[in-house]
């Protein structure tokens, strides 16, 4: 998946920094939800409601600015090329929207609408909103989705080659299944993203 977002001149060190940034965003996203008070406040109780005994989880963070920023940021949060899952069929979703003082009511509605279209029709969607003047024109969308009946939809990505005289010896890239991040009862006293290094 790094090949999808890296440029031709990207070094291997820079590529792995991209992967590390996904982990950093996950940790920061959970931390911010719990510690930063919001206009529509979310806290650890909301995180626990969504994640307790619900199996695998999808978490994404999207950022955008300018026209259509709410839609763009939400799509980035649920369709990141570095994430293997989507939120399709999720029965529990935590949606947090952070923006400056110009954050619009309709922008919150746009973000919520995109989540509703992708999640289960009966999904429990908890929405939070935070005003952060330092963001300026930027908007940040954080999404945590759980409660999949089966394994969350894995976005297919194959770049395989056929062994011919022209390509024999080339590397084939195939999909890897996301590790199981089952949440176990009382372990939620410390959020999973703070206990596990998913990239080891």
N, C-alpha and C. Protein backbone atom coordinates (compact mmCIF):
# COMPACT_ATOMS: atom_id res chain seq x y z
N UNK A 1 0.82 -1.21 0.00
CA UNK A 1 0.00 0.00 0.00
C UNK A 1 0.85 1.26 0.00
N UNK A 2 2.05 1.15 0.51
CA UNK A 2 2.94 2.30 0.47
C UNK A 2 3.24 2.72 -0.96
N UNK A 3 3.23 1.75 -1.88
CA UNK A 3 3.51 2.06 -3.28
C UNK A 3 2.42 2.94 -3.89
N UNK A 4 1.22 2.90 -3.31
CA UNK A 4 0.11 3.69 -3.84
C UNK A 4 0.24 5.17 -3.49
N UNK A 5 0.92 5.48 -2.41
CA UNK A 5 1.00 6.87 -1.96
C UNK A 5 2.40 7.47 -2.10
N UNK A 6 3.38 6.61 -2.29
CA UNK A 6 4.75 7.10 -2.41
C UNK A 6 5.04 7.55 -3.84
N UNK A 7 5.95 8.51 -3.96
CA UNK A 7 6.40 8.95 -5.27
C UNK A 7 7.63 8.15 -5.68
N UNK A 8 8.02 8.27 -6.95
CA UNK A 8 9.13 7.47 -7.46
C UNK A 8 10.43 7.76 -6.72
N UNK A 9 10.60 8.98 -6.25
CA UNK A 9 11.83 9.36 -5.58
C UNK A 9 11.77 9.15 -4.06
N UNK A 10 10.65 8.61 -3.57
CA UNK A 10 10.52 8.37 -2.13
C UNK A 10 11.51 7.31 -1.65
N UNK A 11 12.27 7.63 -0.62
CA UNK A 11 13.22 6.65 -0.07
C UNK A 11 12.48 5.67 0.83
N UNK A 12 13.12 4.56 1.13
CA UNK A 12 12.49 3.56 1.99
C UNK A 12 12.27 4.11 3.40
N UNK A 13 13.18 4.98 3.85
CA UNK A 13 13.02 5.60 5.17
C UNK A 13 11.78 6.49 5.18
N UNK A 14 11.62 7.28 4.13
CA UNK A 14 10.45 8.16 4.03
C UNK A 14 9.17 7.36 3.93
N UNK A 15 9.23 6.22 3.22
CA UNK A 15 8.05 5.37 3.06
C UNK A 15 7.58 4.82 4.39
N UNK A 16 8.53 4.36 5.21
CA UNK A 16 8.15 3.82 6.50
C UNK A 16 7.70 4.91 7.47
N UNK A 17 8.14 6.13 7.24
CA UNK A 17 7.63 7.24 8.04
C UNK A 17 6.15 7.46 7.76
N UNK A 18 5.74 7.21 6.51
CA UNK A 18 4.32 7.32 6.16
C UNK A 18 3.51 6.30 6.95
N UNK A 19 4.03 5.07 7.04
CA UNK A 19 3.34 4.03 7.81
C UNK A 19 3.31 4.38 9.29
N UNK A 20 4.43 4.89 9.80
CA UNK A 20 4.48 5.28 11.21
C UNK A 20 3.50 6.40 11.51
N UNK A 21 3.27 7.26 10.53
CA UNK A 21 2.36 8.39 10.73
C UNK A 21 0.93 7.91 10.92
N UNK A 22 0.57 6.78 10.27
CA UNK A 22 -0.76 6.22 10.47
C UNK A 22 -0.94 5.80 11.92
N UNK A 23 0.08 5.16 12.48
CA UNK A 23 0.03 4.76 13.90
C UNK A 23 -0.05 5.98 14.79
N UNK A 24 0.77 7.00 14.48
CA UNK A 24 0.75 8.23 15.28
C UNK A 24 -0.63 8.87 15.27
N UNK A 25 -1.25 8.92 14.10
CA UNK A 25 -2.57 9.52 14.00
C UNK A 25 -3.59 8.74 14.81
N UNK A 26 -3.45 7.40 14.82
CA UNK A 26 -4.37 6.59 15.59
C UNK A 26 -4.26 6.87 17.08
N UNK A 27 -3.04 6.91 17.58
CA UNK A 27 -2.81 7.21 18.99
C UNK A 27 -3.29 8.62 19.33
N UNK A 28 -2.92 9.58 18.48
CA UNK A 28 -3.31 10.97 18.73
C UNK A 28 -4.82 11.14 18.66
N UNK A 29 -5.45 10.44 17.70
CA UNK A 29 -6.90 10.56 17.56
C UNK A 29 -7.64 10.10 18.80
N UNK A 30 -7.24 8.94 19.34
CA UNK A 30 -7.86 8.43 20.56
C UNK A 30 -7.58 9.38 21.72
N UNK A 31 -6.34 9.82 21.83
CA UNK A 31 -5.95 10.72 22.92
C UNK A 31 -6.74 12.02 22.88
N UNK A 32 -6.86 12.61 21.69
CA UNK A 32 -7.58 13.88 21.56
C UNK A 32 -9.06 13.73 21.90
N UNK A 33 -9.66 12.60 21.48
CA UNK A 33 -11.07 12.38 21.78
C UNK A 33 -11.32 12.37 23.29
N UNK A 34 -10.37 11.78 24.01
CA UNK A 34 -10.54 11.61 25.45
C UNK A 34 -10.21 12.88 26.23
N UNK A 35 -9.18 13.60 25.79
CA UNK A 35 -8.64 14.69 26.61
C UNK A 35 -9.08 16.10 26.22
N UNK A 36 -9.45 16.31 24.95
CA UNK A 36 -9.79 17.66 24.52
C UNK A 36 -11.29 17.91 24.62
N UNK A 37 -11.72 18.87 25.43
CA UNK A 37 -13.15 19.18 25.53
C UNK A 37 -13.67 19.77 24.23
N UNK A 38 -14.90 19.43 23.89
CA UNK A 38 -15.45 19.90 22.62
C UNK A 38 -16.77 20.64 22.79
N UNK A 39 -17.19 21.27 21.71
CA UNK A 39 -18.49 21.93 21.69
C UNK A 39 -19.58 20.87 21.86
N UNK A 40 -19.43 19.77 21.13
CA UNK A 40 -20.23 18.56 21.36
C UNK A 40 -19.22 17.54 21.85
N UNK A 41 -19.21 17.28 23.13
CA UNK A 41 -18.09 16.59 23.76
C UNK A 41 -18.18 15.07 23.63
N UNK A 42 -17.03 14.45 23.33
CA UNK A 42 -16.87 13.01 23.37
C UNK A 42 -15.85 12.70 24.46
N UNK A 43 -16.01 11.55 25.10
CA UNK A 43 -15.05 11.17 26.14
C UNK A 43 -14.78 9.67 26.07
N UNK A 44 -14.04 9.16 27.06
CA UNK A 44 -13.68 7.75 27.04
C UNK A 44 -14.89 6.83 27.13
N UNK A 45 -15.94 7.30 27.79
CA UNK A 45 -17.16 6.49 27.88
C UNK A 45 -17.74 6.24 26.48
N UNK A 46 -17.67 7.25 25.62
CA UNK A 46 -18.17 7.08 24.25
C UNK A 46 -17.28 6.11 23.47
N UNK A 47 -15.96 6.23 23.66
CA UNK A 47 -15.04 5.31 23.00
C UNK A 47 -15.31 3.88 23.45
N UNK A 48 -15.53 3.70 24.75
CA UNK A 48 -15.79 2.37 25.30
C UNK A 48 -17.12 1.82 24.78
N UNK A 49 -18.14 2.68 24.66
CA UNK A 49 -19.44 2.25 24.14
C UNK A 49 -19.30 1.68 22.74
N UNK A 50 -18.50 2.34 21.91
CA UNK A 50 -18.35 1.91 20.53
C UNK A 50 -17.45 0.68 20.40
N UNK A 51 -16.43 0.56 21.27
CA UNK A 51 -15.40 -0.46 21.06
C UNK A 51 -15.51 -1.69 21.94
N UNK A 52 -16.31 -1.65 23.01
CA UNK A 52 -16.36 -2.77 23.95
C UNK A 52 -16.96 -4.02 23.30
N UNK A 53 -16.18 -5.12 23.29
CA UNK A 53 -16.64 -6.42 22.80
C UNK A 53 -17.18 -6.36 21.37
N UNK A 54 -16.54 -5.58 20.52
CA UNK A 54 -17.05 -5.42 19.15
C UNK A 54 -16.09 -5.93 18.09
N UNK A 55 -15.01 -6.58 18.49
CA UNK A 55 -14.11 -7.18 17.51
C UNK A 55 -13.21 -6.18 16.82
N UNK A 56 -13.00 -6.41 15.53
CA UNK A 56 -12.10 -5.56 14.76
C UNK A 56 -12.59 -4.13 14.68
N UNK A 57 -11.65 -3.21 14.51
CA UNK A 57 -12.00 -1.79 14.44
C UNK A 57 -11.31 -1.13 13.25
N UNK A 58 -12.00 -0.16 12.69
CA UNK A 58 -11.42 0.69 11.64
C UNK A 58 -11.25 2.08 12.25
N UNK A 59 -10.07 2.66 12.07
CA UNK A 59 -9.88 4.03 12.51
C UNK A 59 -9.17 4.82 11.44
N UNK A 60 -9.70 5.99 11.14
CA UNK A 60 -9.07 6.84 10.14
C UNK A 60 -9.19 8.30 10.50
N UNK A 61 -8.23 9.09 10.03
CA UNK A 61 -8.25 10.53 10.23
C UNK A 61 -8.05 11.21 8.88
N UNK A 62 -8.91 12.17 8.57
CA UNK A 62 -8.80 12.89 7.31
C UNK A 62 -8.73 14.39 7.55
N UNK A 63 -7.93 15.08 6.75
CA UNK A 63 -7.79 16.53 6.87
C UNK A 63 -7.99 17.17 5.50
N UNK A 64 -8.63 18.33 5.49
CA UNK A 64 -8.85 19.05 4.23
C UNK A 64 -9.15 20.51 4.52
N UNK A 65 -9.00 21.34 3.51
CA UNK A 65 -9.33 22.76 3.64
C UNK A 65 -9.95 23.24 2.33
N UNK A 66 -10.53 24.43 2.37
CA UNK A 66 -11.13 24.99 1.16
C UNK A 66 -12.53 24.47 0.90
N UNK A 67 -13.03 24.72 -0.31
CA UNK A 67 -14.37 24.28 -0.68
C UNK A 67 -14.47 22.75 -0.62
N UNK A 68 -15.60 22.27 -0.11
CA UNK A 68 -15.82 20.83 -0.03
C UNK A 68 -14.93 20.12 0.97
N UNK A 69 -14.41 20.87 1.94
CA UNK A 69 -13.45 20.28 2.88
C UNK A 69 -14.06 19.19 3.75
N UNK A 70 -15.33 19.34 4.13
CA UNK A 70 -15.97 18.34 4.98
C UNK A 70 -16.07 17.00 4.26
N UNK A 71 -16.51 17.03 3.01
CA UNK A 71 -16.63 15.80 2.23
C UNK A 71 -15.26 15.17 1.99
N UNK A 72 -14.30 15.99 1.61
CA UNK A 72 -12.96 15.48 1.32
C UNK A 72 -12.31 14.86 2.55
N UNK A 73 -12.40 15.54 3.69
CA UNK A 73 -11.79 15.03 4.91
C UNK A 73 -12.46 13.74 5.38
N UNK A 74 -13.78 13.67 5.25
CA UNK A 74 -14.50 12.46 5.66
C UNK A 74 -14.11 11.28 4.80
N UNK A 75 -14.02 11.50 3.49
CA UNK A 75 -13.63 10.41 2.59
C UNK A 75 -12.22 9.92 2.88
N UNK A 76 -11.33 10.85 3.22
CA UNK A 76 -9.97 10.45 3.58
C UNK A 76 -9.97 9.59 4.84
N UNK A 77 -10.85 9.92 5.77
CA UNK A 77 -10.91 9.18 7.04
C UNK A 77 -11.43 7.77 6.86
N UNK A 78 -12.32 7.57 5.88
CA UNK A 78 -12.92 6.25 5.71
C UNK A 78 -12.34 5.48 4.53
N UNK A 79 -11.49 6.12 3.72
CA UNK A 79 -10.96 5.46 2.53
C UNK A 79 -9.45 5.67 2.38
N UNK A 80 -8.74 5.78 3.46
CA UNK A 80 -7.29 6.01 3.38
C UNK A 80 -6.60 4.88 2.63
N UNK A 81 -5.73 5.19 1.65
CA UNK A 81 -5.03 4.14 0.91
C UNK A 81 -4.10 3.30 1.77
N UNK A 82 -3.73 3.81 2.95
CA UNK A 82 -2.85 3.05 3.84
C UNK A 82 -3.62 2.18 4.83
N UNK A 83 -4.96 2.25 4.80
CA UNK A 83 -5.79 1.40 5.65
C UNK A 83 -6.41 0.31 4.80
N UNK A 84 -6.48 -0.91 5.35
CA UNK A 84 -6.96 -2.04 4.58
C UNK A 84 -8.47 -2.23 4.69
N UNK A 85 -9.12 -1.54 5.61
CA UNK A 85 -10.54 -1.76 5.83
C UNK A 85 -11.37 -0.55 5.42
N UNK A 86 -12.67 -0.77 5.30
CA UNK A 86 -13.62 0.32 5.12
C UNK A 86 -14.62 0.24 6.28
N UNK A 87 -15.54 1.20 6.37
CA UNK A 87 -16.51 1.17 7.47
C UNK A 87 -17.83 0.55 7.02
N UNK A 88 -17.84 -0.05 5.85
CA UNK A 88 -19.07 -0.64 5.34
C UNK A 88 -19.63 -1.69 6.30
N UNK A 89 -20.88 -1.53 6.70
CA UNK A 89 -21.54 -2.48 7.58
C UNK A 89 -21.27 -2.28 9.06
N UNK A 90 -20.52 -1.26 9.42
CA UNK A 90 -20.22 -1.02 10.84
C UNK A 90 -21.49 -0.68 11.61
N UNK A 91 -21.63 -1.24 12.80
CA UNK A 91 -22.82 -0.99 13.62
C UNK A 91 -22.56 0.02 14.74
N UNK A 92 -21.32 0.42 14.88
CA UNK A 92 -20.98 1.45 15.85
C UNK A 92 -19.94 2.37 15.25
N UNK A 93 -20.22 3.67 15.25
CA UNK A 93 -19.27 4.63 14.66
C UNK A 93 -19.14 5.85 15.56
N UNK A 94 -17.90 6.22 15.82
CA UNK A 94 -17.60 7.45 16.54
C UNK A 94 -17.06 8.44 15.51
N UNK A 95 -17.74 9.57 15.36
CA UNK A 95 -17.35 10.58 14.38
C UNK A 95 -17.05 11.89 15.11
N UNK A 96 -15.82 12.35 14.99
CA UNK A 96 -15.46 13.63 15.61
C UNK A 96 -15.00 14.61 14.54
N UNK A 97 -15.52 15.83 14.60
CA UNK A 97 -15.22 16.86 13.61
C UNK A 97 -14.56 18.03 14.33
N UNK A 98 -13.36 18.39 13.89
CA UNK A 98 -12.64 19.51 14.49
C UNK A 98 -12.37 20.56 13.43
N UNK A 99 -12.69 21.81 13.76
CA UNK A 99 -12.47 22.90 12.82
C UNK A 99 -12.35 24.22 13.55
N UNK A 100 -12.11 25.28 12.80
CA UNK A 100 -12.03 26.61 13.39
C UNK A 100 -13.41 27.16 13.70
N UNK A 101 -13.46 28.43 14.07
CA UNK A 101 -14.74 29.04 14.43
C UNK A 101 -15.70 29.14 13.25
N UNK A 102 -15.19 28.91 12.04
CA UNK A 102 -16.05 28.96 10.86
C UNK A 102 -16.64 27.60 10.51
N UNK A 103 -16.42 26.59 11.37
CA UNK A 103 -16.99 25.27 11.12
C UNK A 103 -18.50 25.38 11.00
N UNK A 104 -19.03 24.92 9.87
CA UNK A 104 -20.45 25.11 9.59
C UNK A 104 -21.33 23.95 10.01
N UNK A 105 -22.56 24.26 10.34
CA UNK A 105 -23.53 23.23 10.70
C UNK A 105 -23.74 22.25 9.55
N UNK A 106 -23.80 22.78 8.32
CA UNK A 106 -24.02 21.92 7.17
C UNK A 106 -22.80 21.04 6.90
N UNK A 107 -21.62 21.49 7.29
CA UNK A 107 -20.43 20.66 7.13
C UNK A 107 -20.50 19.45 8.06
N UNK A 108 -20.99 19.65 9.26
CA UNK A 108 -21.20 18.53 10.18
C UNK A 108 -22.21 17.56 9.59
N UNK A 109 -23.26 18.10 8.98
CA UNK A 109 -24.29 17.27 8.37
C UNK A 109 -23.74 16.47 7.19
N UNK A 110 -22.88 17.10 6.39
CA UNK A 110 -22.26 16.41 5.25
C UNK A 110 -21.43 15.22 5.73
N UNK A 111 -20.61 15.46 6.74
CA UNK A 111 -19.77 14.39 7.28
C UNK A 111 -20.61 13.25 7.84
N UNK A 112 -21.64 13.59 8.61
CA UNK A 112 -22.51 12.57 9.19
C UNK A 112 -23.24 11.79 8.10
N UNK A 113 -23.66 12.49 7.05
CA UNK A 113 -24.37 11.84 5.95
C UNK A 113 -23.52 10.80 5.24
N UNK A 114 -22.25 11.11 5.02
CA UNK A 114 -21.35 10.16 4.37
C UNK A 114 -21.13 8.92 5.24
N UNK A 115 -21.04 9.14 6.54
CA UNK A 115 -20.89 8.01 7.46
C UNK A 115 -22.14 7.13 7.43
N UNK A 116 -23.31 7.75 7.46
CA UNK A 116 -24.57 7.01 7.46
C UNK A 116 -24.72 6.16 6.20
N UNK A 117 -24.26 6.67 5.07
CA UNK A 117 -24.37 5.92 3.82
C UNK A 117 -23.49 4.67 3.82
N UNK A 118 -22.37 4.74 4.49
CA UNK A 118 -21.42 3.62 4.48
C UNK A 118 -21.66 2.60 5.58
N UNK A 119 -22.11 3.07 6.73
CA UNK A 119 -22.30 2.18 7.88
C UNK A 119 -23.61 1.40 7.76
N UNK A 120 -23.83 0.48 8.70
CA UNK A 120 -25.07 -0.28 8.76
C UNK A 120 -26.25 0.68 8.94
N UNK A 121 -27.41 0.41 8.30
CA UNK A 121 -28.57 1.29 8.42
C UNK A 121 -29.00 1.54 9.87
N UNK A 122 -28.75 0.58 10.75
CA UNK A 122 -29.14 0.72 12.15
C UNK A 122 -27.95 1.05 13.06
N UNK A 123 -26.89 1.57 12.47
CA UNK A 123 -25.67 1.84 13.24
C UNK A 123 -25.89 2.89 14.32
N UNK A 124 -25.20 2.71 15.44
CA UNK A 124 -25.17 3.71 16.50
C UNK A 124 -24.03 4.67 16.19
N UNK A 125 -24.37 5.88 15.75
CA UNK A 125 -23.37 6.87 15.36
C UNK A 125 -23.32 7.98 16.41
N UNK A 126 -22.18 8.12 17.06
CA UNK A 126 -21.99 9.15 18.08
C UNK A 126 -21.12 10.26 17.48
N UNK A 127 -21.63 11.48 17.51
CA UNK A 127 -20.95 12.61 16.86
C UNK A 127 -20.42 13.60 17.88
N UNK A 128 -19.20 14.05 17.65
CA UNK A 128 -18.60 15.10 18.48
C UNK A 128 -18.09 16.22 17.60
N UNK A 129 -17.98 17.41 18.17
CA UNK A 129 -17.48 18.57 17.42
C UNK A 129 -16.58 19.40 18.33
N UNK A 130 -15.42 19.79 17.80
CA UNK A 130 -14.45 20.57 18.56
C UNK A 130 -14.07 21.81 17.77
N UNK A 131 -14.02 22.95 18.44
CA UNK A 131 -13.57 24.19 17.82
C UNK A 131 -12.12 24.44 18.23
N UNK A 132 -11.25 24.52 17.23
CA UNK A 132 -9.83 24.77 17.47
C UNK A 132 -9.38 25.89 16.53
N UNK A 133 -9.21 27.07 17.07
CA UNK A 133 -8.87 28.24 16.26
C UNK A 133 -7.54 28.07 15.52
N UNK A 134 -6.66 27.24 16.03
CA UNK A 134 -5.35 27.07 15.42
C UNK A 134 -5.42 26.37 14.06
N UNK A 135 -6.53 25.71 13.78
CA UNK A 135 -6.66 25.00 12.51
C UNK A 135 -6.89 25.93 11.33
N UNK A 136 -7.35 27.13 11.59
CA UNK A 136 -7.63 28.06 10.50
C UNK A 136 -8.71 27.53 9.58
N UNK A 137 -8.37 27.36 8.30
CA UNK A 137 -9.34 26.89 7.30
C UNK A 137 -9.42 25.37 7.23
N UNK A 138 -8.58 24.69 8.01
CA UNK A 138 -8.53 23.24 7.93
C UNK A 138 -9.60 22.59 8.79
N UNK A 139 -10.07 21.43 8.34
CA UNK A 139 -11.03 20.64 9.11
C UNK A 139 -10.44 19.24 9.28
N UNK A 140 -10.64 18.65 10.46
CA UNK A 140 -10.10 17.33 10.75
C UNK A 140 -11.25 16.39 11.13
N UNK A 141 -11.33 15.27 10.45
CA UNK A 141 -12.37 14.27 10.73
C UNK A 141 -11.72 13.02 11.30
N UNK A 142 -12.21 12.57 12.45
CA UNK A 142 -11.74 11.33 13.06
C UNK A 142 -12.89 10.32 13.08
N UNK A 143 -12.63 9.11 12.59
CA UNK A 143 -13.67 8.08 12.52
C UNK A 143 -13.16 6.79 13.17
N UNK A 144 -13.95 6.26 14.09
CA UNK A 144 -13.71 4.93 14.65
C UNK A 144 -14.96 4.10 14.38
N UNK A 145 -14.79 2.98 13.70
CA UNK A 145 -15.94 2.14 13.34
C UNK A 145 -15.73 0.72 13.83
N UNK A 146 -16.77 0.12 14.41
CA UNK A 146 -16.70 -1.24 14.94
C UNK A 146 -18.03 -1.94 14.71
N UNK A 147 -18.13 -3.16 15.25
CA UNK A 147 -19.40 -3.88 15.20
C UNK A 147 -19.70 -4.50 13.86
N UNK A 148 -18.67 -4.96 13.17
CA UNK A 148 -18.88 -5.63 11.89
C UNK A 148 -19.37 -7.05 12.14
N UNK A 149 -20.38 -7.49 11.38
CA UNK A 149 -20.89 -8.86 11.56
C UNK A 149 -19.80 -9.86 11.22
N UNK A 150 -19.05 -9.55 10.18
CA UNK A 150 -17.93 -10.39 9.78
C UNK A 150 -16.69 -9.51 9.78
N UNK A 151 -15.61 -10.03 9.23
CA UNK A 151 -14.41 -9.22 9.10
C UNK A 151 -14.74 -7.98 8.28
N UNK A 152 -14.30 -6.79 8.70
CA UNK A 152 -14.57 -5.58 7.94
C UNK A 152 -14.13 -5.73 6.49
N UNK A 153 -14.82 -5.05 5.60
CA UNK A 153 -14.52 -5.16 4.19
C UNK A 153 -13.07 -4.79 3.94
N UNK A 154 -12.34 -5.71 3.34
CA UNK A 154 -10.94 -5.46 3.02
C UNK A 154 -10.86 -4.93 1.59
N UNK A 155 -10.26 -3.78 1.43
CA UNK A 155 -10.13 -3.20 0.10
C UNK A 155 -9.14 -4.01 -0.71
N UNK A 156 -9.60 -4.58 -1.81
CA UNK A 156 -8.76 -5.44 -2.62
C UNK A 156 -7.70 -4.63 -3.35
N UNK A 157 -6.50 -5.13 -3.31
CA UNK A 157 -5.42 -4.46 -4.03
C UNK A 157 -4.41 -5.51 -4.44
N UNK A 158 -4.37 -5.82 -5.70
CA UNK A 158 -3.41 -6.79 -6.19
C UNK A 158 -2.61 -6.19 -7.33
N UNK A 159 -1.35 -6.47 -7.33
CA UNK A 159 -0.49 -6.04 -8.42
C UNK A 159 0.43 -7.20 -8.70
N UNK A 160 -0.15 -8.23 -9.30
CA UNK A 160 0.59 -9.46 -9.52
C UNK A 160 1.05 -9.54 -10.97
N UNK A 161 2.14 -10.24 -11.20
CA UNK A 161 2.65 -10.39 -12.55
C UNK A 161 2.63 -11.85 -12.94
N UNK A 162 2.53 -12.13 -14.23
CA UNK A 162 2.56 -13.48 -14.75
C UNK A 162 3.98 -13.81 -15.16
N UNK A 163 4.42 -15.03 -14.90
CA UNK A 163 5.80 -15.41 -15.19
C UNK A 163 5.97 -15.60 -16.69
N UNK A 164 6.39 -14.59 -17.38
CA UNK A 164 6.68 -14.65 -18.80
C UNK A 164 8.14 -14.28 -19.01
N UNK A 165 8.58 -14.38 -20.24
CA UNK A 165 9.96 -14.05 -20.53
C UNK A 165 10.26 -12.60 -20.24
N UNK A 166 9.22 -11.73 -20.27
CA UNK A 166 9.43 -10.31 -20.07
C UNK A 166 9.43 -9.91 -18.61
N UNK A 167 8.63 -10.63 -17.79
CA UNK A 167 8.52 -10.19 -16.40
C UNK A 167 8.98 -11.23 -15.39
N UNK A 168 9.57 -12.33 -15.85
CA UNK A 168 10.01 -13.36 -14.92
C UNK A 168 10.99 -12.77 -13.91
N UNK A 169 10.77 -13.07 -12.65
CA UNK A 169 11.65 -12.56 -11.61
C UNK A 169 11.14 -11.31 -10.94
N UNK A 170 10.06 -10.70 -11.49
CA UNK A 170 9.50 -9.50 -10.86
C UNK A 170 8.73 -9.88 -9.61
N UNK A 171 8.63 -8.96 -8.69
CA UNK A 171 7.93 -9.22 -7.42
C UNK A 171 6.44 -9.05 -7.59
N UNK A 172 5.66 -9.91 -6.95
CA UNK A 172 4.20 -9.79 -6.95
C UNK A 172 3.76 -9.27 -5.60
N UNK A 173 2.78 -8.35 -5.62
CA UNK A 173 2.27 -7.76 -4.39
C UNK A 173 0.85 -8.22 -4.18
N UNK A 174 0.56 -8.83 -3.04
CA UNK A 174 -0.79 -9.29 -2.77
C UNK A 174 -1.25 -8.76 -1.44
N UNK A 175 -2.56 -8.89 -1.21
CA UNK A 175 -3.20 -8.31 -0.03
C UNK A 175 -2.79 -9.04 1.24
N UNK A 176 -2.59 -8.33 2.30
CA UNK A 176 -2.36 -8.90 3.62
C UNK A 176 -3.54 -8.58 4.51
N UNK A 177 -3.97 -9.54 5.31
CA UNK A 177 -5.13 -9.33 6.17
C UNK A 177 -4.73 -8.52 7.39
N UNK A 178 -5.57 -7.56 7.74
CA UNK A 178 -5.30 -6.71 8.92
C UNK A 178 -5.29 -7.55 10.18
N UNK A 179 -4.34 -7.33 11.08
CA UNK A 179 -4.29 -8.09 12.32
C UNK A 179 -5.53 -7.88 13.16
N UNK A 180 -5.88 -8.93 13.93
CA UNK A 180 -7.06 -8.87 14.77
C UNK A 180 -6.82 -7.93 15.95
N UNK A 181 -7.70 -6.96 16.12
CA UNK A 181 -7.57 -5.99 17.21
C UNK A 181 -8.71 -6.15 18.20
N UNK A 182 -9.07 -7.42 18.52
CA UNK A 182 -10.19 -7.66 19.42
C UNK A 182 -10.00 -6.92 20.74
N UNK A 183 -11.06 -6.33 21.22
CA UNK A 183 -11.03 -5.62 22.48
C UNK A 183 -11.55 -6.55 23.57
N UNK A 184 -10.82 -6.69 24.66
CA UNK A 184 -11.21 -7.63 25.71
C UNK A 184 -11.56 -6.86 26.97
N UNK A 185 -12.86 -6.84 27.27
CA UNK A 185 -13.41 -6.30 28.49
C UNK A 185 -12.63 -5.22 29.20
N UNK A 186 -12.08 -5.60 30.36
CA UNK A 186 -11.45 -4.61 31.24
C UNK A 186 -10.18 -4.01 30.65
N UNK A 187 -9.64 -4.62 29.60
CA UNK A 187 -8.44 -4.06 29.00
C UNK A 187 -8.69 -2.69 28.42
N UNK A 188 -9.95 -2.31 28.30
CA UNK A 188 -10.27 -0.99 27.74
C UNK A 188 -9.87 0.13 28.68
N UNK A 189 -9.45 -0.21 29.90
CA UNK A 189 -8.94 0.83 30.79
C UNK A 189 -7.76 1.54 30.13
N UNK A 190 -7.06 0.80 29.25
CA UNK A 190 -5.99 1.40 28.44
C UNK A 190 -6.36 1.13 26.99
N UNK A 191 -6.66 2.16 26.20
CA UNK A 191 -7.11 1.95 24.82
C UNK A 191 -6.14 1.10 24.03
N UNK A 192 -6.68 0.27 23.15
CA UNK A 192 -5.89 -0.67 22.37
C UNK A 192 -4.76 0.01 21.62
N UNK A 193 -5.05 1.19 21.03
CA UNK A 193 -4.04 1.85 20.21
C UNK A 193 -2.84 2.31 21.03
N UNK A 194 -3.01 2.40 22.38
CA UNK A 194 -1.90 2.78 23.23
C UNK A 194 -1.13 1.56 23.72
N UNK A 195 -1.71 0.36 23.52
CA UNK A 195 -1.08 -0.86 24.01
C UNK A 195 -0.40 -1.68 22.93
N UNK A 196 -0.77 -1.45 21.70
CA UNK A 196 -0.25 -2.31 20.64
C UNK A 196 0.44 -1.51 19.55
N UNK A 197 1.56 -1.98 19.14
CA UNK A 197 2.24 -1.39 17.98
C UNK A 197 1.86 -2.22 16.77
N UNK A 198 0.93 -1.71 15.98
CA UNK A 198 0.36 -2.51 14.89
C UNK A 198 1.36 -2.76 13.77
N UNK A 199 2.46 -2.06 13.79
CA UNK A 199 3.37 -2.20 12.66
C UNK A 199 4.60 -3.05 12.98
N UNK A 200 4.56 -3.71 14.17
CA UNK A 200 5.67 -4.61 14.49
C UNK A 200 5.54 -5.88 13.65
